[in-house]
Amino acid sequence: DTGVSQDPRHKITKRGQNVTFRCDPISEHNRLYWYRQTLGQGPEFLTYFQNEAQLEKSRLLSDRFSAERPKGSFSTLEIQRTEQGDSAMYLCASRPLGQGYESGYNSPLHFGNGTRLTVT
Amino acid sequence: AQSVAQPEDQVNVAEGNPLTVKCTYSVSGNPYLFWYVQYPNRGLQFLLKYITGDNLVKGSYGFEAEFNKSQTSFHLKKPSALVSDSALYFCAVRDPGDSWGKLQFGAGTQVVVTP
């Protein structure tokens, strides 16, 4: 278990630029989530993938945001035309596919260390 | 819709003293409750969860939490705090009706343990 990996750790960009973040989940984890965390707040759900299928998107995910998981392994989150309000920590998390009360959707989320985005 | 509240922005405790971090929740049906900890510039780490069964749940690093249905609370506790417990703690709830297992997090409580 090498953990969830996110790249880059930090990104500084100018308003209006496009940015892309990558998440590599734990290899056997089929379920992948993106969250956004702003200063002084808990993580907020952005989107969920099961294998390569994007099954839910939050209303927080405006049309400037797009996420993909093309082969059901790594995922990318792209923000187009960044705004200062996009400055936040973007967290990726994964969990295994499983059934039953204690497993599956109730198993712990494994988080990466996040990508901190600063839009100037 | 589910929600979770952490009423304290910060908890200060001396090393060796008991630590309590409060959490209350609102959800229709039986809740699934979680505690996570976050160290600076890191992702969240799982501490413990309540799904069903015994109301007292034991987790990692000596932490435990008590589920209280009548008070809709899930307070995190540690009998004897360590300086290394200083971190940001998040309570989270999963609505049992949610299809995809996403969690609703509280705003977090900063724990400061002084030597």
Coordinates of C-alpha atoms in Angstrom, one line a residue:
Chain A
D1 CA 0.0 0.0 0.0
T2 CA 1.8 3.0 -1.3
G3 CA -1.0 5.4 -0.4
V4 CA -2.8 7.9 -2.5
S5 CA -0.5 10.2 -4.5
Q6 CA -1.3 13.7 -5.7
D7 CA 0.7 15.9 -8.0
P8 CA 1.7 18.7 -7.8
R9 CA 1.8 19.4 -4.1
H10 CA 1.6 23.1 -4.7
K11 CA 0.5 25.2 -7.7
I12 CA 0.6 28.9 -8.1
T13 CA -1.1 30.3 -11.2
K14 CA -2.4 33.6 -12.4
R15 CA -6.1 34.3 -12.8
G16 CA -7.4 33.1 -16.1
Q17 CA -4.9 30.3 -16.5
N18 CA -5.9 26.6 -16.8
V19 CA -4.5 24.1 -14.3
T20 CA -4.6 20.3 -14.1
F21 CA -4.0 18.1 -11.0
R22 CA -3.4 14.4 -10.9
C23 CA -4.4 11.8 -8.4
D24 CA -3.1 8.2 -8.3
P25 CA -5.3 6.2 -5.9
I26 CA -4.3 3.0 -4.1
S27 CA -4.0 0.4 -6.9
E28 CA -6.9 -1.9 -5.9
H29 CA -9.3 0.9 -5.0
N30 CA -12.1 1.3 -7.5
R31 CA -13.8 4.3 -5.9
L32 CA -12.2 7.7 -6.2
Y33 CA -13.4 11.0 -4.8
W34 CA -12.3 14.6 -5.2
Y35 CA -12.8 17.1 -2.3
R36 CA -12.0 20.8 -2.0
Q37 CA -10.9 22.3 1.3
T38 CA -10.7 26.0 1.9
L39 CA -9.1 27.7 4.9
G40 CA -11.0 27.1 8.1
Q41 CA -13.4 24.7 6.5
G42 CA -13.8 20.9 6.3
P43 CA -13.4 19.2 2.9
E44 CA -16.4 19.6 0.5
F45 CA -17.3 16.9 -1.9
L46 CA -16.7 17.7 -5.6
T47 CA -17.1 14.4 -7.6
Y48 CA -17.1 10.6 -7.4
F49 CA -15.8 8.0 -9.8
Q50 CA -16.4 4.3 -9.7
N51 CA -13.8 2.8 -12.0
E52 CA -13.9 5.1 -15.1
A53 CA -17.5 6.2 -14.6
Q54 CA -18.1 9.7 -13.1
L55 CA -21.3 8.9 -11.1
E56 CA -21.8 12.1 -9.2
K57 CA -20.8 15.8 -9.4
S58 CA -21.4 18.4 -6.8
R59 CA -23.0 21.7 -7.6
L60 CA -19.7 23.2 -6.5
L61 CA -18.2 21.8 -9.7
S62 CA -19.0 24.6 -12.1
D63 CA -18.6 24.2 -15.9
R64 CA -15.0 25.5 -15.5
F65 CA -14.2 22.2 -13.7
S66 CA -13.8 18.9 -15.4
A67 CA -12.6 15.6 -14.0
E68 CA -11.7 12.4 -15.7
R69 CA -10.6 8.9 -14.8
P70 CA -10.0 7.4 -18.3
K71 CA -8.8 3.9 -17.5
G72 CA -10.2 3.6 -14.1
S73 CA -6.8 4.2 -12.5
F74 CA -5.4 7.7 -12.1
S75 CA -7.7 10.7 -12.2
T76 CA -7.2 14.3 -13.3
L77 CA -9.0 17.5 -12.2
E78 CA -8.8 20.4 -14.5
I79 CA -9.9 24.0 -13.8
Q80 CA -10.2 26.3 -16.7
R81 CA -10.0 30.1 -16.5
T82 CA -9.0 30.0 -12.8
E83 CA -10.5 32.6 -10.4
Q84 CA -9.1 33.7 -7.1
G85 CA -12.0 31.9 -5.4
D86 CA -10.6 28.6 -6.7
S87 CA -7.7 29.0 -4.3
A88 CA -8.0 26.0 -2.0
M89 CA -6.5 22.6 -1.2
Y90 CA -7.8 19.9 -3.6
L91 CA -7.9 16.5 -2.0
C92 CA -8.2 13.1 -3.6
A93 CA -9.4 10.0 -1.7
S94 CA -10.0 6.4 -2.6
R95 CA -11.6 3.3 -1.1
P96 CA -11.9 -0.3 -2.2
L97 CA -14.9 -1.8 -3.8
G98 CA -16.7 -4.0 -1.3
Q99 CA -20.1 -5.0 0.1
G100 CA -21.6 -5.1 3.5
Y101 CA -22.0 -2.8 6.4
E102 CA -18.4 -2.5 7.4
S103 CA -16.8 -2.5 4.0
G104 CA -17.5 -0.8 0.7
Y105 CA -19.0 2.7 1.2
N106 CA -18.4 2.5 5.0
S107 CA -14.7 1.6 4.7
P108 CA -12.3 4.4 5.5
L109 CA -11.4 6.9 2.8
H110 CA -7.7 7.1 2.1
F111 CA -6.7 10.6 1.4
G112 CA -3.7 12.0 -0.5
N113 CA -1.7 14.9 0.8
G114 CA -3.6 17.3 -1.6
T115 CA -2.7 19.9 -4.1
R116 CA -2.7 23.4 -2.8
L117 CA -3.7 25.9 -5.5
T118 CA -3.1 29.6 -5.2
V119 CA -4.6 31.8 -7.8
T120 CA -3.0 35.3 -7.9
Chain B
A1 CA -29.8 16.6 4.0
Q2 CA -27.2 15.5 6.6
S3 CA -25.0 17.9 8.5
V4 CA -22.4 17.8 11.2
A5 CA -21.3 20.5 13.6
Q6 CA -18.2 20.9 15.6
P7 CA -19.0 23.7 18.1
E8 CA -15.4 24.5 19.1
D9 CA -12.9 26.0 16.7
Q10 CA -10.0 25.2 19.1
V11 CA -9.5 23.0 22.1
N12 CA -6.5 23.6 24.4
V13 CA -5.3 20.9 26.8
A14 CA -2.2 20.2 28.8
E15 CA -0.3 17.0 28.0
G16 CA -1.4 14.2 30.1
N17 CA -4.9 15.6 30.6
P18 CA -8.1 14.1 29.0
L19 CA -9.0 15.4 25.6
T20 CA -12.5 15.7 24.2
V21 CA -13.5 17.1 20.8
K22 CA -17.2 17.6 20.3
C23 CA -19.4 16.7 17.4
T24 CA -23.1 16.7 16.8
Y25 CA -24.9 15.5 13.7
S26 CA -28.2 15.7 11.9
V27 CA -29.2 13.0 9.5
S28 CA -32.4 11.1 8.7
G29 CA -32.2 7.5 9.7
N30 CA -29.3 5.8 11.4
P31 CA -26.0 7.7 10.8
Y32 CA -22.6 6.5 9.8
L33 CA -20.1 8.6 11.7
F34 CA -16.3 9.1 11.2
W35 CA -13.4 11.0 12.8
Y36 CA -10.4 12.0 10.8
V37 CA -7.2 13.9 11.8
Q38 CA -5.2 16.3 9.6
Y39 CA -1.6 17.4 10.2
P40 CA -0.3 20.6 8.5
N41 CA 0.0 20.3 4.7
R42 CA -1.2 16.7 4.8
G43 CA -4.3 14.8 3.8
L44 CA -6.8 13.5 6.3
Q45 CA -6.1 10.3 8.2
F46 CA -8.9 8.0 9.5
L47 CA -9.2 7.5 13.2
L48 CA -12.4 5.6 13.8
K49 CA -16.0 5.1 12.8
Y50 CA -19.4 4.1 14.1
I51 CA -21.6 2.1 11.8
T52 CA -23.6 -0.1 14.1
G53 CA -23.2 -2.0 17.4
D54 CA -21.4 -0.9 20.6
N55 CA -21.8 2.8 21.2
L56 CA -18.2 3.1 22.4
V57 CA -15.8 2.9 19.4
K58 CA -12.1 2.5 19.8
G59 CA -9.7 3.7 17.1
S60 CA -6.2 4.5 16.3
Y61 CA -3.6 6.2 18.5
G62 CA -5.6 5.6 21.7
F63 CA -8.6 7.6 20.6
E64 CA -12.2 6.5 21.2
A65 CA -15.6 8.0 20.5
E66 CA -19.0 7.6 22.0
F67 CA -22.1 7.5 19.9
N68 CA -25.1 9.0 21.7
K69 CA -28.3 8.7 19.7
S70 CA -30.5 10.7 22.0
Q71 CA -28.1 13.7 22.0
T72 CA -27.1 13.1 18.3
S73 CA -23.5 13.4 19.3
F74 CA -20.3 11.5 18.5
H75 CA -17.6 13.1 20.7
L76 CA -14.0 12.1 20.3
K77 CA -12.0 11.3 23.4
K78 CA -8.5 10.4 24.6
P79 CA -7.8 9.7 28.2
S80 CA -4.3 11.3 28.2
A81 CA -3.3 13.7 25.5
L82 CA 0.1 13.9 23.9
V83 CA 1.8 16.9 22.4
S84 CA 1.9 14.9 19.1
D85 CA -1.9 14.9 19.2
S86 CA -1.9 18.6 18.2
A87 CA -3.7 18.7 14.9
L88 CA -6.9 19.5 13.1
Y89 CA -9.7 17.0 13.8
F90 CA -12.8 16.5 11.6
C91 CA -16.0 14.8 12.3
A92 CA -17.9 13.4 9.3
V93 CA -21.2 11.8 8.6
R94 CA -22.5 9.6 5.8
D95 CA -26.2 9.7 5.1
P96 CA -27.3 6.1 4.9
G97 CA -29.4 7.1 1.9
D98 CA -26.5 8.3 0.0
S99 CA -25.7 6.3 -3.0
W100 CA -21.9 6.7 -3.3
G101 CA -20.5 6.9 0.2
K102 CA -19.6 10.5 0.2
L103 CA -18.9 12.2 3.6
Q104 CA -20.2 15.5 4.9
F105 CA -17.4 17.0 7.1
G106 CA -17.6 19.4 9.9
A107 CA -15.5 22.6 9.9
G108 CA -12.9 21.1 12.1
T109 CA -11.5 21.6 15.6
Q110 CA -7.9 22.6 16.1
V111 CA -6.4 20.7 19.1
V112 CA -3.4 22.3 20.8
V113 CA -1.7 20.1 23.4
T114 CA 0.8 22.0 25.5
P115 CA 3.8 20.4 27.3

